[in-house]
XYZ file of N, CA and C in Angstrom:
645
model
N 132.559 348.728 135.988
C 133.036 349.577 136.868
C 132.592 350.929 136.977
N 131.806 351.459 136.073
C 131.276 352.614 136.108
C 130.163 352.983 137.031
N 129.572 351.752 137.327
C 128.548 351.859 138.490
C 129.323 352.060 139.765
N 130.394 351.235 140.073
C 131.254 351.400 141.148
C 131.758 353.094 141.364
N 132.140 353.549 140.085
C 132.900 354.925 140.135
C 131.577 355.752 140.596
N 130.504 355.409 140.220
C 129.164 356.204 140.292
C 128.707 356.657 141.585
N 128.925 355.502 142.429
C 128.486 355.297 143.694
C 129.454 356.032 144.781
N 130.834 355.863 144.361
C 131.940 356.444 144.927
C 132.015 358.113 144.927
N 131.396 358.678 143.891
C 131.523 359.837 143.527
C 130.179 360.762 143.946
N 129.081 359.950 143.987
C 127.664 360.667 143.817
C 127.754 361.501 145.102
N 128.145 360.879 146.378
C 128.049 361.991 147.532
C 128.877 363.233 147.477
N 129.745 363.320 146.464
C 130.773 364.489 146.407
C 130.582 365.371 145.422
N 129.543 365.169 144.686
C 129.504 366.142 143.495
C 128.956 367.438 144.158
N 128.238 367.740 145.015
C 127.766 369.004 145.532
C 128.697 369.784 146.369
N 129.996 369.114 146.538
C 130.748 369.980 147.347
C 131.540 370.818 146.647
N 132.152 372.041 147.273
C 133.037 372.835 146.552
C 134.467 372.512 146.628
N 135.034 372.737 145.324
C 136.409 372.231 145.160
C 137.273 372.604 146.382
N 137.162 374.095 146.725
C 138.033 374.542 147.679
C 137.929 373.974 149.037
N 136.647 373.584 149.373
C 136.306 372.971 150.623
C 137.007 371.369 150.489
N 136.449 370.811 149.247
C 137.256 369.595 149.416
C 138.670 369.464 149.341
N 139.422 370.395 149.072
C 140.809 370.570 148.772
C 141.286 370.480 150.380
N 140.569 371.399 151.360
C 141.049 371.686 152.875
C 140.524 370.410 153.517
N 139.361 369.722 153.195
C 138.893 368.753 153.953
C 139.981 367.319 153.535
N 140.268 367.150 152.001
C 141.333 366.253 151.753
C 142.585 365.928 152.483
N 142.867 367.328 152.465
C 144.228 367.623 153.287
C 144.362 367.230 154.635
N 143.117 367.605 155.272
C 142.747 367.240 156.790
C 142.602 365.549 156.976
N 141.729 364.933 155.832
C 141.807 363.714 156.091
C 143.028 362.856 155.707
N 143.932 363.200 154.820
C 144.850 362.745 154.196
C 145.963 362.239 155.386
N 145.711 362.848 156.346
C 146.687 363.101 157.649
C 146.197 362.097 158.723
N 144.795 361.508 158.318
C 144.470 360.812 159.430
C 143.890 359.302 159.065
N 144.432 359.073 157.857
C 143.751 357.782 157.473
C 145.064 356.924 157.417
N 145.274 355.445 157.248
C 146.250 354.484 157.707
C 147.232 354.777 156.516
N 146.945 355.159 155.394
C 147.328 355.066 154.103
C 147.402 356.644 153.554
N 148.216 357.184 153.210
C 147.945 358.536 152.542
C 148.616 358.353 151.210
N 147.771 358.624 150.172
C 147.978 358.385 148.835
C 149.012 359.514 148.379
N 149.865 359.162 147.189
C 150.537 360.132 146.633
C 149.927 361.466 146.356
N 150.722 362.675 146.238
C 150.263 363.696 146.011
C 149.387 363.841 144.679
N 148.218 364.796 144.539
C 147.340 364.769 143.718
C 148.110 365.108 142.190
N 148.713 365.994 142.344
C 149.501 366.445 141.216
C 150.266 365.261 140.526
N 151.094 364.394 141.388
C 151.635 363.338 140.837
C 150.902 362.387 139.926
N 149.727 361.961 140.847
C 148.628 361.005 140.188
C 148.214 361.831 138.951
N 147.870 363.221 138.862
C 147.322 363.848 137.733
C 148.132 363.720 136.605
N 149.471 363.713 136.836
C 150.627 363.461 135.608
C 150.522 362.027 135.161
N 150.137 360.935 136.042
C 150.395 359.558 135.791
C 149.123 358.892 135.358
N 148.075 359.981 135.369
C 146.632 359.214 134.956
C 146.015 360.166 133.895
N 145.320 359.877 133.659
C 144.114 360.859 132.595
C 143.206 361.599 133.363
N 143.294 361.456 134.346
C 142.418 362.555 135.570
C 142.574 363.830 135.805
N 142.023 364.709 135.888
C 142.377 366.247 136.224
C 142.495 366.156 138.028
N 143.209 366.989 138.304
C 143.262 367.111 139.910
C 141.867 367.387 140.525
N 140.817 368.056 139.863
C 139.654 368.102 140.383
C 138.804 366.751 140.374
N 139.057 366.053 139.698
C 138.303 364.592 139.138
C 139.048 363.697 140.062
N 140.245 363.714 140.549
C 141.260 362.929 141.551
C 140.574 363.206 142.808
N 140.395 364.549 143.260
C 139.821 365.028 144.436
C 138.538 364.525 144.842
N 137.453 364.046 143.767
C 136.156 363.531 143.757
C 136.240 362.130 143.938
N 137.297 361.629 143.160
C 137.508 360.146 143.378
C 138.065 359.751 144.704
N 139.084 360.481 145.298
C 139.734 360.140 146.758
C 138.487 360.250 147.434
N 137.597 361.258 147.685
C 136.557 361.478 148.494
C 135.770 360.095 148.635
N 135.500 359.863 147.537
C 134.488 358.589 147.226
C 135.050 357.269 147.635
N 136.453 357.199 147.312
C 137.206 356.232 148.096
C 137.528 356.001 149.276
N 137.554 357.098 150.074
C 137.825 357.293 151.151
C 136.644 357.002 152.040
N 135.415 357.432 151.476
C 133.959 357.165 152.092
C 133.901 355.485 152.231
N 134.212 354.825 151.252
C 134.159 353.028 151.196
C 135.105 352.740 151.994
N 136.362 353.289 152.099
C 137.419 352.799 152.782
C 138.359 353.737 153.470
N 137.744 354.122 154.738
C 138.514 354.958 155.730
C 139.820 354.923 155.981
N 140.327 353.477 156.006
C 141.690 353.622 156.370
C 142.750 353.889 155.233
N 142.018 354.039 154.021
C 142.670 354.199 152.762
C 143.170 353.121 151.819
N 143.086 351.898 152.274
C 143.301 350.628 151.709
C 141.754 349.794 151.735
N 141.639 349.058 150.398
C 140.735 348.121 150.482
C 141.142 346.748 150.407
N 140.834 345.874 151.065
C 141.197 344.360 151.309
C 140.128 343.641 150.179
N 140.488 342.424 150.081
C 139.476 341.690 149.066
C 137.839 341.410 149.477
N 137.821 341.236 150.711
C 136.536 341.191 151.431
C 135.583 342.357 151.015
N 136.375 343.513 151.612
C 135.432 344.661 151.438
C 135.199 344.825 150.044
N 136.405 344.656 148.994
C 135.791 344.865 147.627
C 134.959 343.915 147.076
N 134.810 342.738 147.413
C 133.806 342.005 146.960
C 132.191 342.503 147.310
N 132.585 342.611 148.584
C 131.316 343.431 149.507
C 130.616 344.643 148.665
N 131.614 345.691 148.241
C 131.137 346.675 147.629
C 130.802 346.307 146.160
N 131.180 345.406 145.546
C 130.897 345.010 143.991
C 129.556 344.137 144.000
N 129.310 343.478 145.302
C 128.113 342.700 145.142
C 126.933 343.693 145.267
N 127.048 344.772 145.622
C 125.882 345.572 145.807
C 125.169 346.007 144.336
N 126.108 345.870 143.353
C 125.718 346.293 142.018
C 125.190 345.089 141.272
N 125.066 343.838 141.639
C 124.590 342.819 141.124
C 123.711 341.995 142.212
N 122.772 342.327 142.484
C 121.992 341.645 143.559
C 121.390 340.564 143.073
N 121.073 340.200 141.811
C 120.525 338.948 141.269
C 121.363 338.013 140.753
N 122.831 338.106 141.155
C 123.913 337.175 140.576
C 124.836 337.086 141.811
N 125.763 336.228 141.506
C 126.941 336.011 142.687
C 128.181 336.716 141.984
N 128.459 337.897 142.342
C 129.566 338.548 142.250
C 131.008 338.319 142.663
N 131.256 337.471 143.231
C 132.393 337.076 144.309
C 133.401 336.490 143.368
N 133.285 335.777 142.712
C 134.146 335.307 141.714
C 134.809 336.249 140.785
N 133.967 337.192 140.049
C 134.325 338.018 139.219
C 135.159 339.077 140.055
N 134.725 339.363 141.143
C 135.378 340.320 142.006
C 136.649 339.939 142.509
N 136.599 338.620 142.709
C 137.914 338.211 143.042
C 139.195 338.463 142.019
N 138.899 338.207 140.730
C 139.682 338.193 139.419
C 139.951 339.925 139.274
N 138.852 340.642 139.634
C 138.989 342.031 139.228
C 140.082 342.462 140.476
N 139.867 342.373 141.641
C 140.625 342.675 142.461
C 142.195 342.530 142.516
N 142.465 341.297 141.801
C 143.488 340.810 141.711
C 144.304 341.660 140.593
N 143.501 342.022 139.514
C 144.068 343.057 138.423
C 144.236 344.241 139.092
N 143.620 344.740 139.979
C 143.753 346.297 140.633
C 145.141 346.294 141.472
N 145.159 344.890 142.157
C 146.131 344.593 142.933
C 147.607 344.571 142.452
N 148.180 345.711 141.878
C 149.464 345.441 141.054
C 150.491 345.158 141.783
N 150.546 345.379 143.180
C 151.497 345.215 144.197
C 151.776 343.411 144.822
N 150.534 343.080 144.451
C 150.087 341.635 144.888
C 150.474 341.570 146.331
N 150.047 342.281 146.978
C 150.094 342.512 148.542
C 148.773 342.203 149.086
N 147.819 342.005 148.436
C 146.464 341.523 149.119
C 145.686 342.926 149.426
N 145.849 343.993 149.008
C 145.129 345.315 149.217
C 145.318 346.250 148.172
N 144.372 347.129 147.876
C 144.525 347.989 146.958
C 144.392 349.472 147.524
N 145.233 350.310 147.115
C 145.495 351.787 147.566
C 144.714 352.471 146.499
N 144.642 353.658 147.046
C 143.896 354.815 146.204
C 144.528 354.960 144.607
N 146.009 354.855 144.958
C 146.540 355.090 143.530
C 146.742 353.876 142.914
N 146.232 352.536 143.263
C 146.071 351.299 142.417
C 144.859 351.535 141.684
N 143.974 351.917 142.426
C 142.453 352.210 142.126
C 142.550 353.164 140.864
N 143.097 354.164 141.081
C 142.919 355.529 139.711
C 143.772 354.969 138.787
N 144.826 354.276 138.962
C 145.936 354.100 137.615
C 144.854 353.137 136.996
N 144.428 352.019 137.543
C 143.486 351.003 136.680
C 142.419 351.571 136.262
N 141.803 352.753 137.021
C 140.514 353.243 136.340
C 140.881 354.369 135.307
N 142.014 354.904 135.171
C 142.412 355.883 134.175
C 142.326 355.053 133.040
N 142.999 354.039 133.064
C 143.381 353.087 131.841
C 141.919 352.509 131.274
N 140.995 352.020 131.888
C 139.692 351.535 131.503
C 138.716 352.517 130.942
N 138.703 353.810 131.436
C 137.861 354.902 131.200
C 138.716 355.934 130.338
N 139.738 356.081 130.262
C 140.477 357.203 129.417
C 141.684 356.402 128.733
N 141.846 355.404 128.783
C 143.131 354.683 128.070
C 142.849 354.527 126.527
N 143.854 354.460 125.925
C 143.574 354.004 124.297
C 142.816 352.612 124.080
N 142.708 352.565 123.029
C 142.039 350.943 122.719
C 143.477 349.945 123.147
N 144.441 350.103 122.627
C 145.573 349.399 123.064
C 145.715 348.957 124.625
N 145.780 350.196 125.246
C 146.125 350.084 126.685
C 144.814 349.301 127.327
N 143.538 349.653 127.008
C 142.358 349.121 127.585
C 142.709 347.546 127.286
N 142.924 347.071 126.036
C 143.163 345.723 125.729
C 144.325 344.796 126.561
N 145.035 345.672 126.779
C 146.333 345.207 127.573
C 145.999 344.836 128.822
N 145.083 345.734 129.500
C 144.446 345.785 130.847
C 143.641 344.569 130.853
N 142.745 344.314 129.815
C 141.760 343.284 129.902
C 142.582 341.818 129.685
N 143.630 341.810 128.999
C 144.555 340.699 128.800
C 145.145 340.071 130.232
N 145.663 341.238 130.844
C 146.088 341.060 132.356
C 145.005 340.290 133.258
N 143.930 340.884 133.058
C 142.518 340.185 133.780
C 142.460 338.934 133.524
N 142.464 338.356 132.347
C 142.288 337.233 131.953
C 143.398 336.459 132.334
N 144.479 336.627 132.254
C 145.845 336.030 132.575
C 146.110 335.718 133.796
N 145.268 334.644 134.567
C 144.825 334.515 135.941
C 146.382 334.206 136.744
N 147.063 333.101 136.047
C 148.342 333.002 136.704
C 149.390 333.923 136.248
N 149.307 334.798 135.568
C 150.247 335.743 135.349
C 151.534 335.248 134.867
N 151.302 334.314 133.787
C 152.470 333.739 132.968
C 152.746 334.405 131.751
N 151.625 335.248 131.215
C 152.012 335.790 129.990
C 151.355 335.414 129.041
N 150.398 334.463 129.270
C 149.560 333.876 127.987
C 148.235 333.486 128.635
N 147.175 333.500 127.929
C 145.609 333.145 128.444
C 145.368 331.858 127.692
N 144.989 330.690 128.505
C 144.402 329.282 128.004
C 143.113 329.431 128.193
N 142.751 328.296 127.612
C 140.926 328.281 127.641
C 140.633 328.136 129.045
N 141.120 327.482 129.917
C 140.467 327.366 131.063
C 140.403 328.685 132.051
N 141.497 329.599 131.673
C 141.535 330.659 132.378
C 140.394 331.654 131.765
N 140.456 331.739 130.364
C 139.228 332.449 129.629
C 137.842 332.100 130.160
N 137.795 330.768 130.433
C 136.458 330.118 130.772
C 135.880 330.603 132.120
N 137.152 330.516 133.047
C 136.537 330.861 134.273
C 136.328 332.523 134.262
N 136.916 333.228 133.636
C 136.473 334.892 133.732
C 134.913 334.894 133.134
N 134.878 334.154 132.073
C 133.579 334.290 131.329
C 132.417 333.729 132.059
N 132.759 332.408 132.946
C 131.682 332.012 133.569
C 131.454 332.956 134.957
N 132.246 333.483 135.362
C 132.256 334.450 136.494
C 131.333 335.511 135.936
N 131.731 336.032 134.925
C 130.568 337.441 134.390
C 128.869 336.755 134.304
N 129.201 335.443 133.761
C 127.624 335.320 133.537
C 126.941 334.797 134.997
N 127.555 334.246 135.967
C 127.347 334.315 137.351
C 126.869 335.359 138.060
N 127.629 336.410 137.579
C 127.609 337.945 138.364
C 126.025 338.488 137.701
N 126.147 338.175 136.413
C 124.956 338.929 135.805
C 123.375 338.173 136.336
N 123.397 337.050 136.640
C 122.339 336.485 137.002
C 121.555 335.824 136.585
N 120.504 335.138 136.956
C 119.536 334.487 135.975
C 118.463 335.426 135.573
N 118.593 336.679 136.225
C 117.298 337.668 135.544
C 117.939 338.200 133.947
N 119.143 337.965 134.227
C 119.742 338.571 132.735
C 119.794 337.485 131.578
N 120.082 336.201 132.149
C 120.215 335.200 131.291
C 119.373 333.969 131.685
N 118.215 334.113 131.880
C 117.002 333.063 132.469
C 117.342 331.635 131.892
N 117.648 331.565 130.569
C 117.707 330.161 130.012
C 119.149 329.576 129.723
N 120.082 330.322 130.292
C 121.359 330.160 130.071
C 121.725 328.583 130.439
N 122.264 327.870 129.704
C 122.817 326.437 129.917
C 124.251 326.512 130.281
N 124.420 325.468 130.984
C 125.934 325.523 131.775
C 126.880 325.325 130.666
N 126.959 325.187 129.503
C 128.132 325.023 128.495
C 128.007 326.180 127.713
N 127.067 327.024 127.795
C 127.340 328.348 126.870
C 128.606 329.090 127.022
N 128.971 329.531 128.227
C 130.188 329.912 128.457
C 131.304 329.331 127.684
N 131.493 327.917 127.754
C 132.510 327.244 127.004
C 132.545 327.407 125.627
N 131.241 327.580 125.115
C 130.939 327.826 123.723
C 131.579 328.884 123.388
N 131.340 330.222 124.029
C 131.818 331.225 123.834
C 133.428 331.326 123.640
N 133.940 330.742 124.875
C 135.417 330.655 124.710
C 136.037 329.960 123.554
N 135.356 328.892 123.263
C 135.907 327.968 122.215
C 135.993 328.774 120.844
N 134.757 329.728 120.760
C 134.594 330.410 119.583
C 135.924 331.669 119.374
N 135.667 332.158 120.727
C 137.036 333.288 120.797
C 138.380 332.801 120.810
N 138.626 331.498 121.020
C 139.906 331.016 120.911
C 140.172 330.423 119.590
N 139.216 330.197 118.760
C 139.376 329.643 117.172
C 139.969 331.003 116.524
N 139.525 332.153 116.897
C 139.938 333.299 116.225
C 141.089 333.969 116.830
N 141.555 333.771 118.035
C 142.614 334.554 118.545
C 143.771 333.606 118.548
N 143.765 332.343 118.751
C 144.994 331.509 118.877
C 145.312 331.083 117.438
N 146.110 332.247 116.906
C 146.439 332.060 115.665
C 147.281 330.835 115.200
N 148.308 330.818 115.912
C 149.163 329.509 115.680
C 148.653 328.360 116.293
N 147.460 328.148 116.861
C 146.988 326.868 117.320
C 147.736 326.060 118.384
N 148.466 326.928 119.283
C 149.528 326.119 120.219
C 148.773 326.137 121.431
N 147.425 326.380 121.426
C 146.791 326.369 122.785
C 146.463 327.512 123.909
N 147.177 328.648 123.436
C 147.506 329.551 124.481
C 147.436 330.807 123.511
N 147.010 331.952 124.111
C 147.004 333.220 123.567
C 147.703 334.270 123.975
N 148.747 334.698 123.067
C 149.575 335.681 123.578
C 148.917 337.094 123.705
N 149.524 338.228 124.303
C 149.061 339.547 124.304
C 148.775 340.018 122.909
N 149.978 339.920 122.008
C 149.674 340.431 120.703
C 148.643 339.572 119.892
N 148.375 338.280 119.928
C 147.503 337.552 119.439
C 145.887 338.549 119.957
N 145.951 338.489 121.143
C 144.650 339.031 121.942
C 144.453 340.294 121.121
N 145.249 341.273 121.155
C 144.994 342.403 120.855
C 144.793 342.546 119.276
N 145.377 341.441 118.507
C 145.362 341.811 117.098
C 143.689 341.092 116.619
N 143.412 340.153 117.381
C 142.225 339.456 117.293
C 140.913 340.425 117.522
N 141.158 341.174 118.543
C 140.101 342.003 118.935
C 139.915 343.018 117.806
N 141.115 343.575 117.590
C 141.334 344.935 116.533
C 140.642 344.517 115.064
N 140.866 343.093 114.907
C 140.518 342.712 113.457
C 138.813 342.594 113.351
N 138.395 342.030 114.561
C 137.235 341.426 114.614
C 136.209 342.438 115.239
N 135.119 343.217 114.993
C 134.461 344.115 115.622
C 133.417 343.476 116.584
N 132.868 342.171 116.076
C 132.077 341.418 117.056
C 132.850 341.200 118.326
N 134.340 340.605 118.063
C 135.065 340.393 119.304
C 135.247 341.540 120.206
N 135.709 342.568 119.480
C 135.707 343.843 120.165
C 134.483 344.283 120.796
N 133.380 344.389 120.462
C 132.258 344.568 121.235
C 132.103 343.649 122.479
N 132.421 342.464 122.372
C 132.299 341.409 123.366
C 133.258 341.907 124.430
N 134.255 342.342 124.119
C 135.315 342.634 125.099
C 135.125 344.020 125.776
N 134.463 344.976 124.858
C 133.800 346.116 125.832
C 132.790 346.025 126.531
N 131.941 344.755 126.294
C 130.882 344.265 127.159
C 131.430 343.902 128.309
N 132.385 343.086 128.469
C 133.274 342.739 129.659
C 133.531 343.667 130.475
N 134.142 344.945 129.623
C 134.924 345.948 130.295
C 133.745 346.696 130.999
N 132.345 346.840 130.646
C 131.481 347.691 131.283
C 131.059 346.933 132.587
N 131.409 345.547 132.876
C 131.050 345.043 134.122
C 132.468 345.210 135.160
N 133.204 345.832 134.522
C 134.470 346.202 135.534
C 134.378 347.369 136.134
């Protein structure tokens, strides 16, 4: 996600905060969706008001209507992984940001998720990651769900990153993760099992952080 944020903010860094404030207020009256006040978002996230202004301008530049649908999200995300297929991972990531489950991401949805990923505690980041892996939203992660996400990450990174990757490697990684995470061997991983396993195993935590870097 850092790459996405970098692109969204790159064009705004040279602008003066006072000019940004005027422009933002003007633009916020013209878009289809007007976000909540920056003061409210500042209280709800770990970003400063100035950081939110920069993020808003970048978001608005990519999504002039004030909302982004899944196809637009996939198009934006694919630009950062030209050697792979990012569509499947972008689909799951979009669903994780779309907390209202209405098929679109508003600026508020975007910065709330981003705040957790970039500035949240370890527990908060792991909870967000668990939610990403819990594809059917039943409160558990099964092997099929984890395999879907891990395979999507490999597909996105592309053959130049993993030139000799065999088809069963993602499954092997998932089997190793599950062996450590599924403490009671019931075939699913709960949030507490997921958090505890990551906190107890430095290698697993690094793996989760690696996946986080492509968010």
